mmCIF file of C-alpha atoms in Angstrom:
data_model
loop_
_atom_site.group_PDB
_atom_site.id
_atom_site.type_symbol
_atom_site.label_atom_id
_atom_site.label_comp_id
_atom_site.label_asym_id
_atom_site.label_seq_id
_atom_site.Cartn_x
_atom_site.Cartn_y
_atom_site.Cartn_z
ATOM 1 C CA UNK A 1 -110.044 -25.405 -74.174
ATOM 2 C CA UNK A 2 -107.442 -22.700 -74.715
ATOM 3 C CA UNK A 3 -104.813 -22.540 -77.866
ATOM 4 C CA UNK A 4 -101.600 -21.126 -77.637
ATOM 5 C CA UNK A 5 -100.324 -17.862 -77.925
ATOM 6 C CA UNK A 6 -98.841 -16.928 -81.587
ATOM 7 C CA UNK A 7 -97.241 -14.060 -78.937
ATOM 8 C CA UNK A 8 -93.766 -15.462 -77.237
ATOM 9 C CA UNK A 9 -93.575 -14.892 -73.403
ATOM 10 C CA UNK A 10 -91.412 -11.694 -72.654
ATOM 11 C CA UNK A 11 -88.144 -12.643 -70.772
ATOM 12 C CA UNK A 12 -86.304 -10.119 -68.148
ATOM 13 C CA UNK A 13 -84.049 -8.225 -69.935
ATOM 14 C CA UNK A 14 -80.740 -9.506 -68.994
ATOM 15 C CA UNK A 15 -77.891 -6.703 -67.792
ATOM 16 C CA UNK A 16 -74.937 -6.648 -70.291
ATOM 17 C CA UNK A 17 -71.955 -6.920 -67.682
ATOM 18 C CA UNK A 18 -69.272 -7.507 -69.703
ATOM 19 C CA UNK A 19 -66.507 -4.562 -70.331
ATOM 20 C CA UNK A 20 -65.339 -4.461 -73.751
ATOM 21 C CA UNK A 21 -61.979 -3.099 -74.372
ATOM 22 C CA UNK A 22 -62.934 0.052 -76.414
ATOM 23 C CA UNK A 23 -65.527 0.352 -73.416
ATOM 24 C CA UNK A 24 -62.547 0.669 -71.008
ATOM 25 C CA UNK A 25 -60.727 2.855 -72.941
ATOM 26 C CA UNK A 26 -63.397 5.149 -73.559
ATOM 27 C CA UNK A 27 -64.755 5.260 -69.848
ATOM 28 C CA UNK A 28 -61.128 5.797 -68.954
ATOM 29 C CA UNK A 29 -60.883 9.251 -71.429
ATOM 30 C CA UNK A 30 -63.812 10.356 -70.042
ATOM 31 C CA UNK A 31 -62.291 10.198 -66.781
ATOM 32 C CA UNK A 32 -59.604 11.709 -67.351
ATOM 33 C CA UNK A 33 -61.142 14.375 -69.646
ATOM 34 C CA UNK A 34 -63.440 15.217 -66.677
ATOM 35 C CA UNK A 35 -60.463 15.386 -64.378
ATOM 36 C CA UNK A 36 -59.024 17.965 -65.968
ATOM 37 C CA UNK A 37 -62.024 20.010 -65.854
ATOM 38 C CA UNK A 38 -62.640 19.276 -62.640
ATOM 39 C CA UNK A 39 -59.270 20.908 -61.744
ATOM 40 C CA UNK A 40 -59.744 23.985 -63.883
ATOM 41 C CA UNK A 41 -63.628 24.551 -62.265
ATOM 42 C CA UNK A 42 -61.915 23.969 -59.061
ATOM 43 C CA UNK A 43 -59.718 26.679 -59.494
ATOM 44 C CA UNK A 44 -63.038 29.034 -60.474
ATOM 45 C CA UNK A 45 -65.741 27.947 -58.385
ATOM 46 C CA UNK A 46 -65.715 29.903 -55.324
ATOM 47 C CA UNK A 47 -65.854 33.546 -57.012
ATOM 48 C CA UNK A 48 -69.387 31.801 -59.116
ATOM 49 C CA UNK A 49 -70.403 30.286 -56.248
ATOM 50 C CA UNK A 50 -69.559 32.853 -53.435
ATOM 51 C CA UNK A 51 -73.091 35.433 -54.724
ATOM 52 C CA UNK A 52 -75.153 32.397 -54.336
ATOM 53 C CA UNK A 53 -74.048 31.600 -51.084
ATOM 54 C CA UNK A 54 -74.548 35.693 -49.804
ATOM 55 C CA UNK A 55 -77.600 35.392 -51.129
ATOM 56 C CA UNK A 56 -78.652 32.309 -49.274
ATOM 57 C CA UNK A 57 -76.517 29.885 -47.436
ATOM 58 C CA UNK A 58 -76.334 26.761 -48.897
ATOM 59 C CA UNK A 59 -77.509 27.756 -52.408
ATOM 60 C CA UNK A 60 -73.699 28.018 -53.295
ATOM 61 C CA UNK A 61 -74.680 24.104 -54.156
ATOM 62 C CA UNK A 62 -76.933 25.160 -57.729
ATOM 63 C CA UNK A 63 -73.325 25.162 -59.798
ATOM 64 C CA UNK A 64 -71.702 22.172 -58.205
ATOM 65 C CA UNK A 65 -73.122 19.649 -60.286
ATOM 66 C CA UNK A 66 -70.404 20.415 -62.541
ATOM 67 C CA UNK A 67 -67.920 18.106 -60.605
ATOM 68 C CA UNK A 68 -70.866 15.195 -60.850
ATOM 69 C CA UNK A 69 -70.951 14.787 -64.932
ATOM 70 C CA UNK A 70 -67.915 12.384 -64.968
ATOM 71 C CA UNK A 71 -70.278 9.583 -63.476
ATOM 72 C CA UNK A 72 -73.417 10.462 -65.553
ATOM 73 C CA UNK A 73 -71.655 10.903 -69.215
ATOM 74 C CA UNK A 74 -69.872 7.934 -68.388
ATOM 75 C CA UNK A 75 -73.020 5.874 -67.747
ATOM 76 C CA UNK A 76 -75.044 7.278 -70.565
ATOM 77 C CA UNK A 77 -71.715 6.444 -72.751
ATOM 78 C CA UNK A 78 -71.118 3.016 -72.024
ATOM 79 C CA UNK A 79 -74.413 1.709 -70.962
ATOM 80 C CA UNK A 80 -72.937 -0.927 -68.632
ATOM 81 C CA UNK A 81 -72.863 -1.611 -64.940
ATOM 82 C CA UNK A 82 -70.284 0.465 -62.953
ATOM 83 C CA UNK A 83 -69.270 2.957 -65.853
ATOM 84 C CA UNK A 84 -70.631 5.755 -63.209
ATOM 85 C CA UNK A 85 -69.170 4.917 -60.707
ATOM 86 C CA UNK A 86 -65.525 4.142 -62.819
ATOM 87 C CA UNK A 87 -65.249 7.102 -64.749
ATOM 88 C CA UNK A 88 -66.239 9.709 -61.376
ATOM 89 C CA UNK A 89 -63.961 7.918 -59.945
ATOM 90 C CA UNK A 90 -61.236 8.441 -62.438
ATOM 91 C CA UNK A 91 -62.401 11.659 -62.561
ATOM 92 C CA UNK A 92 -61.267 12.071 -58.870
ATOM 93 C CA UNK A 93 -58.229 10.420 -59.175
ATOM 94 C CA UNK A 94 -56.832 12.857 -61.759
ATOM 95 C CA UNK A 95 -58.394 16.177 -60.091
ATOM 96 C CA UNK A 96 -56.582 14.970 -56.625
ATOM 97 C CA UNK A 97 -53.087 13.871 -58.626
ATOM 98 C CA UNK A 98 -53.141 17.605 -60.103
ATOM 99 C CA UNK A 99 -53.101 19.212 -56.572
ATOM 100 C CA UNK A 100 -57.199 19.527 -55.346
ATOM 101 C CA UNK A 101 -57.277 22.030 -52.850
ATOM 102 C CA UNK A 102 -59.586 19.021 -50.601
ATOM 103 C CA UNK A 103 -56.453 16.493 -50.562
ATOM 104 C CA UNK A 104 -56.300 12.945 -52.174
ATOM 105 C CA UNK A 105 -57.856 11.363 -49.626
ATOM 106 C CA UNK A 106 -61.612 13.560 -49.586
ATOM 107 C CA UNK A 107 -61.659 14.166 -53.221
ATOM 108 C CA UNK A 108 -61.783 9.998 -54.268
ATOM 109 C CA UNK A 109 -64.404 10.301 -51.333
ATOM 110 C CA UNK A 110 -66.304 12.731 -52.992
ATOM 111 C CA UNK A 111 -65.758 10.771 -56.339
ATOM 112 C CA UNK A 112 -66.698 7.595 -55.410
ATOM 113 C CA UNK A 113 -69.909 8.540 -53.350
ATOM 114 C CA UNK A 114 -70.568 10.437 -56.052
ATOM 115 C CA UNK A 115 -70.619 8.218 -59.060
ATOM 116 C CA UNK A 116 -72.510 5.797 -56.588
ATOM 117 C CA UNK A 117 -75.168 8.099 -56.395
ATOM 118 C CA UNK A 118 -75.505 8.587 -60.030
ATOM 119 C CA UNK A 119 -74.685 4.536 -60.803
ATOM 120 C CA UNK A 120 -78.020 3.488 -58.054
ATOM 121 C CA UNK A 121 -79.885 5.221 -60.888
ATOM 122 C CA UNK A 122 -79.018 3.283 -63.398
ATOM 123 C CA UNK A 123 -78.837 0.068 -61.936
ATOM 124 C CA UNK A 124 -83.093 0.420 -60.841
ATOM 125 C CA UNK A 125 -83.918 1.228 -64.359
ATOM 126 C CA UNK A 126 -81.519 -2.485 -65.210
ATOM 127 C CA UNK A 127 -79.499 -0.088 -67.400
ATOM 128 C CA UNK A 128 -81.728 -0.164 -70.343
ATOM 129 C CA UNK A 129 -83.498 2.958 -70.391
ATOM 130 C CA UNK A 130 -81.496 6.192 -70.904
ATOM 131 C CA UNK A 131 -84.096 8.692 -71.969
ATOM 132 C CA UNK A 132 -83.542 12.057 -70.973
ATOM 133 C CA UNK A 133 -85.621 12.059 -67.697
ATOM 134 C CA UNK A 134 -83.494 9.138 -66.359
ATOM 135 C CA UNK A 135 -80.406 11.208 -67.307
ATOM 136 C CA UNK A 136 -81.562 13.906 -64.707
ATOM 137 C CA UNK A 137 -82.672 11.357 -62.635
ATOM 138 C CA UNK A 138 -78.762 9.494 -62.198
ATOM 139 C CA UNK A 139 -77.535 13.288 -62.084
ATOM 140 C CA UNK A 140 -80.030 13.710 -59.384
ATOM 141 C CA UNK A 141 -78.499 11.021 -57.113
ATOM 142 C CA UNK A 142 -75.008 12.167 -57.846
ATOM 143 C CA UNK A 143 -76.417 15.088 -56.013
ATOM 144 C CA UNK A 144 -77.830 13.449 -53.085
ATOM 145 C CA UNK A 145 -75.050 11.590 -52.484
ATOM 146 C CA UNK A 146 -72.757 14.859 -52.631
ATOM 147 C CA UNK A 147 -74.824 16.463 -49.939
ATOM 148 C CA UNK A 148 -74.813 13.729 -47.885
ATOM 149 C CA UNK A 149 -71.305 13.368 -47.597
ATOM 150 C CA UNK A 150 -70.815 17.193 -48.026
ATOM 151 C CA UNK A 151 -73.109 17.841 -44.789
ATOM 152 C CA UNK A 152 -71.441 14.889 -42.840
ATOM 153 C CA UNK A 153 -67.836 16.284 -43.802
ATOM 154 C CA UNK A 154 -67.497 19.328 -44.539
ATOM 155 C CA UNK A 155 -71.078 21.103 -42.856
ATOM 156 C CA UNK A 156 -71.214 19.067 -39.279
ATOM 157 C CA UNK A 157 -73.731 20.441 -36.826
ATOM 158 C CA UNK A 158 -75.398 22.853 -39.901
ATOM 159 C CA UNK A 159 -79.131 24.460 -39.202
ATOM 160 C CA UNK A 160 -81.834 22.260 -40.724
ATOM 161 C CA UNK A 161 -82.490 25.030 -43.053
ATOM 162 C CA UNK A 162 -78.770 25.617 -44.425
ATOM 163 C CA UNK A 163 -79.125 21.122 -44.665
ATOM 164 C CA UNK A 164 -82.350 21.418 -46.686
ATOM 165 C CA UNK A 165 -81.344 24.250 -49.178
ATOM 166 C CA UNK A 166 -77.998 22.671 -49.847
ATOM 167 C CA UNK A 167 -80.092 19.184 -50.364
ATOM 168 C CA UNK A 168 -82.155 20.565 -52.768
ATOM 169 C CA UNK A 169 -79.588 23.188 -54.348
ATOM 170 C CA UNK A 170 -77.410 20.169 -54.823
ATOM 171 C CA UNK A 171 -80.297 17.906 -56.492
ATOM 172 C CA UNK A 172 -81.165 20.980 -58.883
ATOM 173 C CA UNK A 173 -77.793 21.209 -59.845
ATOM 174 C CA UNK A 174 -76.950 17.848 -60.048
ATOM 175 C CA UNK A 175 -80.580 17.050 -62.708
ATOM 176 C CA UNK A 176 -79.252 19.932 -64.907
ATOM 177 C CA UNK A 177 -75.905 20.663 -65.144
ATOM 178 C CA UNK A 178 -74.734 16.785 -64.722
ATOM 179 C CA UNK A 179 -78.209 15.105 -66.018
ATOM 180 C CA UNK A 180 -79.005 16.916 -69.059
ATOM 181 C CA UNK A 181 -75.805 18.547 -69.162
ATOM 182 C CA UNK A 182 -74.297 15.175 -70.046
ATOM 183 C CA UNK A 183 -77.596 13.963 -71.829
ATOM 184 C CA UNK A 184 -77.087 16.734 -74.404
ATOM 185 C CA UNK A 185 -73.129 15.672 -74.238
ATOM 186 C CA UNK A 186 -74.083 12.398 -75.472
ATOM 187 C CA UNK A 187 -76.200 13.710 -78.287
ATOM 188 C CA UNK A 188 -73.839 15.910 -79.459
ATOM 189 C CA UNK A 189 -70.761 13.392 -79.857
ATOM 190 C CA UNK A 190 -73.196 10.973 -81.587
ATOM 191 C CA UNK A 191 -74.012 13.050 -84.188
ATOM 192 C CA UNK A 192 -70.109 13.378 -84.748
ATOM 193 C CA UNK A 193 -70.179 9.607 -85.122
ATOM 194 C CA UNK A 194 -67.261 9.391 -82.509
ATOM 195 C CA UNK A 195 -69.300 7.148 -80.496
ATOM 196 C CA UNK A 196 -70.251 4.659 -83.624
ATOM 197 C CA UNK A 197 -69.204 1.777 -81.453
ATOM 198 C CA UNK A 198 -71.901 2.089 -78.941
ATOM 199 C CA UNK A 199 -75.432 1.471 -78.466
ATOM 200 C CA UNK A 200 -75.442 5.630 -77.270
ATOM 201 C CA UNK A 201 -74.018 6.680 -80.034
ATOM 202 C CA UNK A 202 -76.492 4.902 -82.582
ATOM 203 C CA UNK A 203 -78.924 6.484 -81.077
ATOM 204 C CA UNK A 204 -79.582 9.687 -82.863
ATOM 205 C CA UNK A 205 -83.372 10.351 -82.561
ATOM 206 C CA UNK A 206 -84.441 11.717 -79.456
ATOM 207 C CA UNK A 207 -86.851 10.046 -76.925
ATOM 208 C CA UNK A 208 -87.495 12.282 -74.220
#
């Protein structure tokens, strides 16, 4: 004979989908705020970049993961499906509209592969666990997904050894500057209690 649990069953934790308007506005300013840095680092990048590259080809890639923290903050901000993906996006949009040197067309590419990258994370962990580790892990992706399309685009025909350090140069870059970059980000405006409307900015205690 068996008696019942005094224990509930546990139920799949269900994704939140729905976009509230603060959410929208807020994923929009990060955007845009991104944007604009994106522009000025665009303006910068090749003098930082250009010793890395001397030093070994396709290690230029270690400081590009500044133009994947749009996607990352965003996610870690909002918490809800396709925040990565929107605000890298928007992110793109306003770094081609103020003149990127790549054209319209290539830089919403590179946005919108990019915040894919970065929103793949998030969706296999359901969007309910943004420890630190899962930060790096979305900024990670953001990576991948730049080299890919950076290879296919912009490196065709490149030596398997140029492809693999600007893989992992890119993945580096991408867990660090964009993953705990924007992790730290997050922290930082919470404890400024701008972020009081969302779940990431109620979270003050670190669980790494």
């Amino acid at each position: 004979m068996t008696t019942p649990s005094s224990t509930p069953p546990s139920t799949p934790r269900r994704i939140n989908h729905h976009w509230r308007v603060v959410d929208i506005v807020v994923a929009s300013v990060v955007g845009v705020a991104a944007g604009l840095i994106f522009f000025a680092w665009n303006q910068i990048y090749s003098p930082v970049s250009a010793p890395l590259e001397a030093v070994l080809p396709g290690a230029q890639a270690l400081v590009y993961g500044v133009w994947l923290i749009a996607g990352v903050l965003g996610g870690l901000i909002i918490r809800k499906p396709g925040a990565a993906l929107f605000t890298e996006t928007v992110a793109a949009v306003v770094s081609a509209l103020l003149g990127a040197k790549w054209g319209g067309f290539l830089t919403l590419e590179s946005g919108v592969v990019q915040g894919l990258g970065a929103e793949l994370i998030f969706l296999i962990f359901l969007y309910a666990n943004w420890r630190v580790w899962v930060a790096m892990l979305a900024g990670a992706g953001a990576g991948v997904a730049m080299a890919i399309s950076d290879l296919i685009l912009w490196y065709p025909g490149a030596k398997p050894a140029f492809v693999l350090i600007y893989t992992v140069s890119s993945i580096i870059s991408g867990a660090l500057i964009a993953g705990l970059g924007s992790w730290y980000i997050v922290r930082g405006l919470a404890k400024t209690g701008v972020l009081g409307r969302f779940a990431s900015g109620r979270e003050t205690t670190a669980r790494i």
